[in-house]
Amino acid sequence: GAGVSQSPSNKVTEKGKDVELRCDPISGHTALYWYRQRLGQGLEFLIYFQGNSAPDKSGLPSDRFSAERTGESVSTLTIQRTQQEDSAVYLCASSQSGQGRNEQFFGPGTRLTVL
Amino acid sequence: GEDVEQSLFLSVREGDSSVINCTYTDSSSTYLYWYKQEPGAGLQLLTYIFSNMDMKQDQRLTVLLNKKDKHLSLRIADTQTGDSAIYFCADHGSSNTGKLIFGQGTTLQVKP
C-alpha cells in the first residue's frame, strides 16, 4: 500500500502567521510520530500518538505547537504565531504499534520557511 | 538526557569500505537503528540491531555494537556512488513510546 504522505511539501509563511501541516500514516499503523529537522542537524522528537491520544508530548518546543490525530488516521501539527526559528523540515513517521522493534516509516516531510 | 553523537563527514573512494561511527549514552537502549537520507527524500531504514547482539550482517552492511563502550558502527562494503547520502544513527532507548533519539547525521561522500 501507500507509504506515509505529508502535505504540503513546502510552505512559506510570514512571521506571526499560523500554519497547519498534515500527515497521512500508513493504513493500520496505530503509532504516529512528529519530528523536526533543522538544517544540517538530526531529527528532534516532537510528539507521539498511540491511536488518537498523545502519551508523549515532551518534545513540543513551546505552547505555540500543538497536534491532533483523528482515530488511527490523519494527524495535523499546528504552529501558531510562527517565528523564524520554526523554519525546518517537519517529518512524520508511523509504525505498527510503537512497541518492541518499532520500525518507523517516514514521510517525505514538509519544508517550512518562516520569513 | 539521552544523546547520540556521530562524526559529521566521511569521504571514501568507490569500491572502498566505509565505516560510520556512533556513540550513545542510554545504557538501557534496546534497539539501535541506521537510517539513510538522500537529497529530497525521506528517511529510509537501512538496518537495526537488538541490544543483545554484537554484530549483524545484511548483504553489504555490517553493524557492530559494543554495549560496554556504547558504540555502534555501520560498515558498508564495496561502497558505490549511490551510497552517497546522510546516514543517521538512532537510539530507541528505554522509552516505552518508541520515540527515537537521532544523531546529527554523517554525510558520506563517495568519489568515483
PDB file of C-alpha atoms in Angstrom:
ATOM      1  CA  GLY A   1       0.000   0.000   0.000  1.00  0.00           C
ATOM      2  CA  ALA A   2       0.928   3.661   0.015  1.00  0.00           C
ATOM      3  CA  GLY A   3       3.598   4.984   2.337  1.00  0.00           C
ATOM      4  CA  VAL A   4       3.360   7.913   4.727  1.00  0.00           C
ATOM      5  CA  SER A   5       2.326  11.080   2.945  1.00  0.00           C
ATOM      6  CA  GLN A   6       2.629  14.678   4.095  1.00  0.00           C
ATOM      7  CA  SER A   7       1.234  17.943   2.819  1.00  0.00           C
ATOM      8  CA  PRO A   8       2.139  20.495   1.811  1.00  0.00           C
ATOM      9  CA  SER A   9       5.623  19.555   0.674  1.00  0.00           C
ATOM     10  CA  ASN A  10       6.715  23.178   1.004  1.00  0.00           C
ATOM     11  CA  LYS A  11       5.234  26.030   2.992  1.00  0.00           C
ATOM     12  CA  VAL A  12       6.454  29.609   3.060  1.00  0.00           C
ATOM     13  CA  THR A  13       4.796  31.861   5.587  1.00  0.00           C
ATOM     14  CA  GLU A  14       5.264  35.215   7.219  1.00  0.00           C
ATOM     15  CA  LYS A  15       6.347  35.567  10.811  1.00  0.00           C
ATOM     16  CA  GLY A  16       3.328  35.637  13.108  1.00  0.00           C
ATOM     17  CA  LYS A  17       1.035  33.568  10.882  1.00  0.00           C
ATOM     18  CA  ASP A  18      -0.371  30.167  11.863  1.00  0.00           C
ATOM     19  CA  VAL A  19       0.405  27.050   9.817  1.00  0.00           C
ATOM     20  CA  GLU A  20      -1.059  23.549   9.668  1.00  0.00           C
ATOM     21  CA  LEU A  21       0.924  20.558   8.498  1.00  0.00           C
ATOM     22  CA  ARG A  22      -0.767  17.299   7.619  1.00  0.00           C
ATOM     23  CA  CYS A  23       0.338  13.683   7.872  1.00  0.00           C
ATOM     24  CA  ASP A  24      -1.385  10.595   6.462  1.00  0.00           C
ATOM     25  CA  PRO A  25       0.139   7.498   8.054  1.00  0.00           C
ATOM     26  CA  ILE A  26       0.255   4.006   6.626  1.00  0.00           C
ATOM     27  CA  SER A  27      -3.153   2.378   6.969  1.00  0.00           C
ATOM     28  CA  GLY A  28      -3.350   0.219  10.100  1.00  0.00           C
ATOM     29  CA  HIS A  29      -0.425   1.857  11.876  1.00  0.00           C
ATOM     30  CA  THR A  30      -1.501   2.818  15.370  1.00  0.00           C
ATOM     31  CA  ALA A  31       1.602   4.804  16.303  1.00  0.00           C
ATOM     32  CA  LEU A  32       2.412   8.165  14.750  1.00  0.00           C
ATOM     33  CA  TYR A  33       5.358  10.476  15.423  1.00  0.00           C
ATOM     34  CA  TRP A  34       6.282  14.027  14.501  1.00  0.00           C
ATOM     35  CA  TYR A  35       9.924  15.070  14.288  1.00  0.00           C
ATOM     36  CA  ARG A  36      11.638  18.317  13.314  1.00  0.00           C
ATOM     37  CA  GLN A  37      14.876  18.518  11.342  1.00  0.00           C
ATOM     38  CA  ARG A  38      16.685  21.822  11.317  1.00  0.00           C
ATOM     39  CA  LEU A  39      19.166  22.479   8.518  1.00  0.00           C
ATOM     40  CA  GLY A  40      22.237  20.269   8.854  1.00  0.00           C
ATOM     41  CA  GLN A  41      21.011  18.604  12.013  1.00  0.00           C
ATOM     42  CA  GLY A  42      19.464  15.368  13.160  1.00  0.00           C
ATOM     43  CA  LEU A  43      15.817  14.810  13.904  1.00  0.00           C
ATOM     44  CA  GLU A  44      14.271  16.128  17.110  1.00  0.00           C
ATOM     45  CA  PHE A  45      11.285  14.260  18.502  1.00  0.00           C
ATOM     46  CA  LEU A  46       8.177  16.409  18.934  1.00  0.00           C
ATOM     47  CA  ILE A  47       5.168  14.232  19.804  1.00  0.00           C
ATOM     48  CA  TYR A  48       3.936  10.622  19.783  1.00  0.00           C
ATOM     49  CA  PHE A  49       0.385   9.406  19.192  1.00  0.00           C
ATOM     50  CA  GLN A  50      -0.995   5.991  20.024  1.00  0.00           C
ATOM     51  CA  GLY A  51      -4.355   5.957  18.340  1.00  0.00           C
ATOM     52  CA  ASN A  52      -5.798   9.416  18.890  1.00  0.00           C
ATOM     53  CA  SER A  53      -4.192  10.039  22.258  1.00  0.00           C
ATOM     54  CA  ALA A  54      -0.773  11.607  22.768  1.00  0.00           C
ATOM     55  CA  PRO A  55       1.007   9.951  25.699  1.00  0.00           C
ATOM     56  CA  ASP A  56       4.270  11.749  24.951  1.00  0.00           C
ATOM     57  CA  LYS A  57       4.295  15.426  24.039  1.00  0.00           C
ATOM     58  CA  SER A  58       7.645  16.076  25.678  1.00  0.00           C
ATOM     59  CA  GLY A  59       9.339  17.325  22.509  1.00  0.00           C
ATOM     60  CA  LEU A  60       6.949  20.165  21.675  1.00  0.00           C
ATOM     61  CA  PRO A  61       9.174  23.255  21.978  1.00  0.00           C
ATOM     62  CA  SER A  62       6.537  25.721  23.185  1.00  0.00           C
ATOM     63  CA  ASP A  63       2.808  26.170  23.648  1.00  0.00           C
ATOM     64  CA  ARG A  64       2.660  27.578  20.117  1.00  0.00           C
ATOM     65  CA  PHE A  65       2.950  23.989  18.911  1.00  0.00           C
ATOM     66  CA  SER A  66       0.034  21.575  19.075  1.00  0.00           C
ATOM     67  CA  ALA A  67      -1.034  18.413  17.294  1.00  0.00           C
ATOM     68  CA  GLU A  68      -4.070  16.254  16.996  1.00  0.00           C
ATOM     69  CA  ARG A  69      -4.936  12.942  15.416  1.00  0.00           C
ATOM     70  CA  THR A  70      -8.254  11.600  14.218  1.00  0.00           C
ATOM     71  CA  GLY A  71      -8.587   7.974  15.304  1.00  0.00           C
ATOM     72  CA  GLU A  72      -5.742   5.960  13.776  1.00  0.00           C
ATOM     73  CA  SER A  73      -5.604   8.190  10.756  1.00  0.00           C
ATOM     74  CA  VAL A  74      -4.630  11.698   9.780  1.00  0.00           C
ATOM     75  CA  SER A  75      -2.653  13.948  12.085  1.00  0.00           C
ATOM     76  CA  THR A  76      -2.175  17.695  11.905  1.00  0.00           C
ATOM     77  CA  LEU A  77       0.632  19.670  13.503  1.00  0.00           C
ATOM     78  CA  THR A  78      -0.267  23.309  14.099  1.00  0.00           C
ATOM     79  CA  ILE A  79       2.227  26.070  14.759  1.00  0.00           C
ATOM     80  CA  GLN A  80       0.695  29.332  15.934  1.00  0.00           C
ATOM     81  CA  ARG A  81       2.341  32.745  15.581  1.00  0.00           C
ATOM     82  CA  THR A  82       5.269  31.288  13.646  1.00  0.00           C
ATOM     83  CA  GLN A  83       8.785  32.520  14.340  1.00  0.00           C
ATOM     84  CA  GLN A  84      11.862  32.375  12.121  1.00  0.00           C
ATOM     85  CA  GLU A  85      13.402  29.692  14.353  1.00  0.00           C
ATOM     86  CA  ASP A  86      10.466  27.419  13.428  1.00  0.00           C
ATOM     87  CA  SER A  87      11.928  27.106   9.909  1.00  0.00           C
ATOM     88  CA  ALA A  88      12.779  23.428   9.443  1.00  0.00           C
ATOM     89  CA  VAL A  89      11.632  20.240   7.773  1.00  0.00           C
ATOM     90  CA  TYR A  90       8.826  18.600   9.727  1.00  0.00           C
ATOM     91  CA  LEU A  91       8.782  14.840   9.351  1.00  0.00           C
ATOM     92  CA  CYS A  92       6.033  12.439  10.232  1.00  0.00           C
ATOM     93  CA  ALA A  93       6.516   8.721  10.810  1.00  0.00           C
ATOM     94  CA  SER A  94       4.180   5.855  11.567  1.00  0.00           C
ATOM     95  CA  SER A  95       4.684   2.367  12.925  1.00  0.00           C
ATOM     96  CA  GLN A  96       2.514  -0.645  13.605  1.00  0.00           C
ATOM     97  CA  SER A  97       2.467  -0.481  17.352  1.00  0.00           C
ATOM     98  CA  GLY A  98       5.059   1.822  18.928  1.00  0.00           C
ATOM     99  CA  GLN A  99       6.401  -1.101  20.938  1.00  0.00           C
ATOM    100  CA  GLY A 100       9.247  -3.593  20.578  1.00  0.00           C
ATOM    101  CA  ARG A 101      11.214  -3.382  17.379  1.00  0.00           C
ATOM    102  CA  ASN A 102       9.355  -0.323  16.388  1.00  0.00           C
ATOM    103  CA  GLU A 103      10.188   0.204  12.699  1.00  0.00           C
ATOM    104  CA  GLN A 104       9.127   3.713  11.834  1.00  0.00           C
ATOM    105  CA  PHE A 105       8.281   4.614   8.250  1.00  0.00           C
ATOM    106  CA  PHE A 106       8.897   8.246   7.402  1.00  0.00           C
ATOM    107  CA  GLY A 107       7.099  10.603   5.085  1.00  0.00           C
ATOM    108  CA  PRO A 108       8.942  12.986   2.739  1.00  0.00           C
ATOM    109  CA  GLY A 109       8.484  15.910   5.115  1.00  0.00           C
ATOM    110  CA  THR A 110       7.132  19.441   4.912  1.00  0.00           C
ATOM    111  CA  ARG A 111       9.745  22.153   4.485  1.00  0.00           C
ATOM    112  CA  LEU A 112       8.574  25.190   6.435  1.00  0.00           C
ATOM    113  CA  THR A 113      10.165  28.574   5.800  1.00  0.00           C
ATOM    114  CA  VAL A 114       9.194  31.488   8.020  1.00  0.00           C
ATOM    115  CA  LEU A 115      10.149  34.860   6.554  1.00  0.00           C
TER     116      LEU A 115
ATOM    117  CA  GLY B   1      19.191  13.112  28.933  1.00  0.00           C
ATOM    118  CA  GLU B   2      19.732  10.645  26.160  1.00  0.00           C
ATOM    119  CA  ASP B   3      22.199  11.691  23.496  1.00  0.00           C
ATOM    120  CA  VAL B   4      23.561  10.252  20.253  1.00  0.00           C
ATOM    121  CA  GLU B   5      26.749  11.546  18.614  1.00  0.00           C
ATOM    122  CA  GLN B   6      28.169  10.967  15.151  1.00  0.00           C
ATOM    123  CA  SER B   7      31.047  12.343  13.146  1.00  0.00           C
ATOM    124  CA  LEU B   8      29.738  14.742  10.525  1.00  0.00           C
ATOM    125  CA  PHE B   9      31.549  13.791   7.339  1.00  0.00           C
ATOM    126  CA  LEU B  10      33.244  10.823   5.672  1.00  0.00           C
ATOM    127  CA  SER B  11      34.777  10.667   2.221  1.00  0.00           C
ATOM    128  CA  VAL B  12      35.774   7.401   0.547  1.00  0.00           C
ATOM    129  CA  ARG B  13      36.662   6.147  -2.931  1.00  0.00           C
ATOM    130  CA  GLU B  14      34.283   3.951  -4.855  1.00  0.00           C
ATOM    131  CA  GLY B  15      34.976   0.292  -4.065  1.00  0.00           C
ATOM    132  CA  ASP B  16      36.450   1.002  -0.633  1.00  0.00           C
ATOM    133  CA  SER B  17      34.720   0.147   2.646  1.00  0.00           C
ATOM    134  CA  SER B  18      33.046   2.921   4.637  1.00  0.00           C
ATOM    135  CA  VAL B  19      32.758   2.853   8.405  1.00  0.00           C
ATOM    136  CA  ILE B  20      30.369   5.272  10.085  1.00  0.00           C
ATOM    137  CA  ASN B  21      30.568   5.522  13.857  1.00  0.00           C
ATOM    138  CA  CYS B  22      28.039   6.473  16.515  1.00  0.00           C
ATOM    139  CA  THR B  23      28.080   6.728  20.309  1.00  0.00           C
ATOM    140  CA  TYR B  24      25.056   6.844  22.573  1.00  0.00           C
ATOM    141  CA  THR B  25      24.501   7.482  26.259  1.00  0.00           C
ATOM    142  CA  ASP B  26      21.462   5.427  27.274  1.00  0.00           C
ATOM    143  CA  SER B  27      22.681   2.199  28.859  1.00  0.00           C
ATOM    144  CA  SER B  28      19.187   0.680  28.704  1.00  0.00           C
ATOM    145  CA  SER B  29      18.889   1.009  24.914  1.00  0.00           C
ATOM    146  CA  THR B  30      17.006  -1.886  23.349  1.00  0.00           C
ATOM    147  CA  TYR B  31      17.200  -1.297  19.616  1.00  0.00           C
ATOM    148  CA  LEU B  32      19.595   0.841  17.612  1.00  0.00           C
ATOM    149  CA  TYR B  33      18.903   1.826  14.021  1.00  0.00           C
ATOM    150  CA  TRP B  34      20.657   3.128  10.952  1.00  0.00           C
ATOM    151  CA  TYR B  35      18.684   5.348   8.581  1.00  0.00           C
ATOM    152  CA  LYS B  36      19.720   6.726   5.195  1.00  0.00           C
ATOM    153  CA  GLN B  37      18.599  10.097   3.862  1.00  0.00           C
ATOM    154  CA  GLU B  38      19.137  11.010   0.232  1.00  0.00           C
ATOM    155  CA  PRO B  39      18.678  14.565  -1.067  1.00  0.00           C
ATOM    156  CA  GLY B  40      14.992  15.449  -1.314  1.00  0.00           C
ATOM    157  CA  ALA B  41      13.911  12.069   0.011  1.00  0.00           C
ATOM    158  CA  GLY B  42      12.540  10.834   3.304  1.00  0.00           C
ATOM    159  CA  LEU B  43      14.439   8.650   5.732  1.00  0.00           C
ATOM    160  CA  GLN B  44      14.846   5.026   4.793  1.00  0.00           C
ATOM    161  CA  LEU B  45      15.515   2.387   7.435  1.00  0.00           C
ATOM    162  CA  LEU B  46      18.674   0.507   6.440  1.00  0.00           C
ATOM    163  CA  THR B  47      19.125  -1.890   9.301  1.00  0.00           C
ATOM    164  CA  TYR B  48      18.795  -2.273  13.056  1.00  0.00           C
ATOM    165  CA  ILE B  49      20.410  -4.256  15.839  1.00  0.00           C
ATOM    166  CA  PHE B  50      18.963  -5.531  19.079  1.00  0.00           C
ATOM    167  CA  SER B  51      20.977  -4.758  22.193  1.00  0.00           C
ATOM    168  CA  ASN B  52      21.773  -8.414  22.973  1.00  0.00           C
ATOM    169  CA  MET B  53      23.627  -8.786  19.658  1.00  0.00           C
ATOM    170  CA  ASP B  54      27.232  -7.846  18.902  1.00  0.00           C
ATOM    171  CA  MET B  55      27.027  -7.974  15.145  1.00  0.00           C
ATOM    172  CA  LYS B  56      24.511  -8.093  12.366  1.00  0.00           C
ATOM    173  CA  GLN B  57      25.260  -8.569   8.680  1.00  0.00           C
ATOM    174  CA  ASP B  58      22.888  -7.764   5.852  1.00  0.00           C
ATOM    175  CA  GLN B  59      24.392  -8.025   2.361  1.00  0.00           C
ATOM    176  CA  ARG B  60      26.947  -5.182   2.082  1.00  0.00           C
ATOM    177  CA  LEU B  61      26.053  -3.786   5.513  1.00  0.00           C
ATOM    178  CA  THR B  62      27.637  -4.877   8.790  1.00  0.00           C
ATOM    179  CA  VAL B  63      26.550  -3.409  12.107  1.00  0.00           C
ATOM    180  CA  LEU B  64      28.802  -3.755  15.136  1.00  0.00           C
ATOM    181  CA  LEU B  65      27.599  -2.990  18.652  1.00  0.00           C
ATOM    182  CA  ASN B  66      29.856  -2.558  21.680  1.00  0.00           C
ATOM    183  CA  LYS B  67      27.455  -2.203  24.605  1.00  0.00           C
ATOM    184  CA  LYS B  68      30.206  -1.680  27.145  1.00  0.00           C
ATOM    185  CA  ASP B  69      31.502   1.383  25.299  1.00  0.00           C
ATOM    186  CA  LYS B  70      28.043   2.366  23.954  1.00  0.00           C
ATOM    187  CA  HIS B  71      29.490   2.407  20.457  1.00  0.00           C
ATOM    188  CA  LEU B  72      27.738   1.459  17.241  1.00  0.00           C
ATOM    189  CA  SER B  73      29.199   1.308  13.757  1.00  0.00           C
ATOM    190  CA  LEU B  74      27.921   0.741  10.249  1.00  0.00           C
ATOM    191  CA  ARG B  75      30.285  -0.731   7.684  1.00  0.00           C
ATOM    192  CA  ILE B  76      29.378  -0.541   4.009  1.00  0.00           C
ATOM    193  CA  ALA B  77      31.439  -2.900   1.889  1.00  0.00           C
ATOM    194  CA  ASP B  78      32.326  -2.041  -1.728  1.00  0.00           C
ATOM    195  CA  THR B  79      30.915   1.465  -1.406  1.00  0.00           C
ATOM    196  CA  GLN B  80      29.200   2.769  -4.545  1.00  0.00           C
ATOM    197  CA  THR B  81      28.396   6.322  -5.668  1.00  0.00           C
ATOM    198  CA  GLY B  82      24.742   5.505  -4.999  1.00  0.00           C
ATOM    199  CA  ASP B  83      25.627   5.134  -1.327  1.00  0.00           C
ATOM    200  CA  SER B  84      26.327   8.880  -1.120  1.00  0.00           C
ATOM    201  CA  ALA B  85      23.804  10.168   1.428  1.00  0.00           C
ATOM    202  CA  ILE B  86      23.428  11.228   5.038  1.00  0.00           C
ATOM    203  CA  TYR B  87      23.399   8.333   7.499  1.00  0.00           C
ATOM    204  CA  PHE B  88      21.670   8.685  10.845  1.00  0.00           C
ATOM    205  CA  CYS B  89      22.151   6.564  13.897  1.00  0.00           C
ATOM    206  CA  ALA B  90      19.044   6.381  16.117  1.00  0.00           C
ATOM    207  CA  ASP B  91      18.504   5.008  19.586  1.00  0.00           C
ATOM    208  CA  HIS B  92      15.212   3.570  20.775  1.00  0.00           C
ATOM    209  CA  GLY B  93      16.425   3.947  24.335  1.00  0.00           C
ATOM    210  CA  SER B  94      14.363   2.993  27.314  1.00  0.00           C
ATOM    211  CA  SER B  95      11.278   4.903  26.249  1.00  0.00           C
ATOM    212  CA  ASN B  96       8.092   2.866  26.086  1.00  0.00           C
ATOM    213  CA  THR B  97       6.733   5.252  23.479  1.00  0.00           C
ATOM    214  CA  GLY B  98       9.083   4.170  20.727  1.00  0.00           C
ATOM    215  CA  LYS B  99      10.412   7.668  20.118  1.00  0.00           C
ATOM    216  CA  LEU B 100      13.837   7.693  18.513  1.00  0.00           C
ATOM    217  CA  ILE B 101      16.809   9.805  19.524  1.00  0.00           C
ATOM    218  CA  PHE B 102      18.814  10.679  16.418  1.00  0.00           C
ATOM    219  CA  GLY B 103      22.422  11.644  15.921  1.00  0.00           C
ATOM    220  CA  GLN B 104      23.292  14.667  13.790  1.00  0.00           C
ATOM    221  CA  GLY B 105      23.939  12.518  10.741  1.00  0.00           C
ATOM    222  CA  THR B 106      27.137  11.591   8.872  1.00  0.00           C
ATOM    223  CA  THR B 107      27.431  12.797   5.292  1.00  0.00           C
ATOM    224  CA  LEU B 108      29.066  10.076   3.201  1.00  0.00           C
ATOM    225  CA  GLN B 109      30.736  11.283   0.032  1.00  0.00           C
ATOM    226  CA  VAL B 110      31.784   8.585  -2.421  1.00  0.00           C
ATOM    227  CA  LYS B 111      34.309   9.661  -5.027  1.00  0.00           C
ATOM    228  CA  PRO B 112      34.494   7.779  -8.333  1.00  0.00           C
TER     229      PRO B 112
END
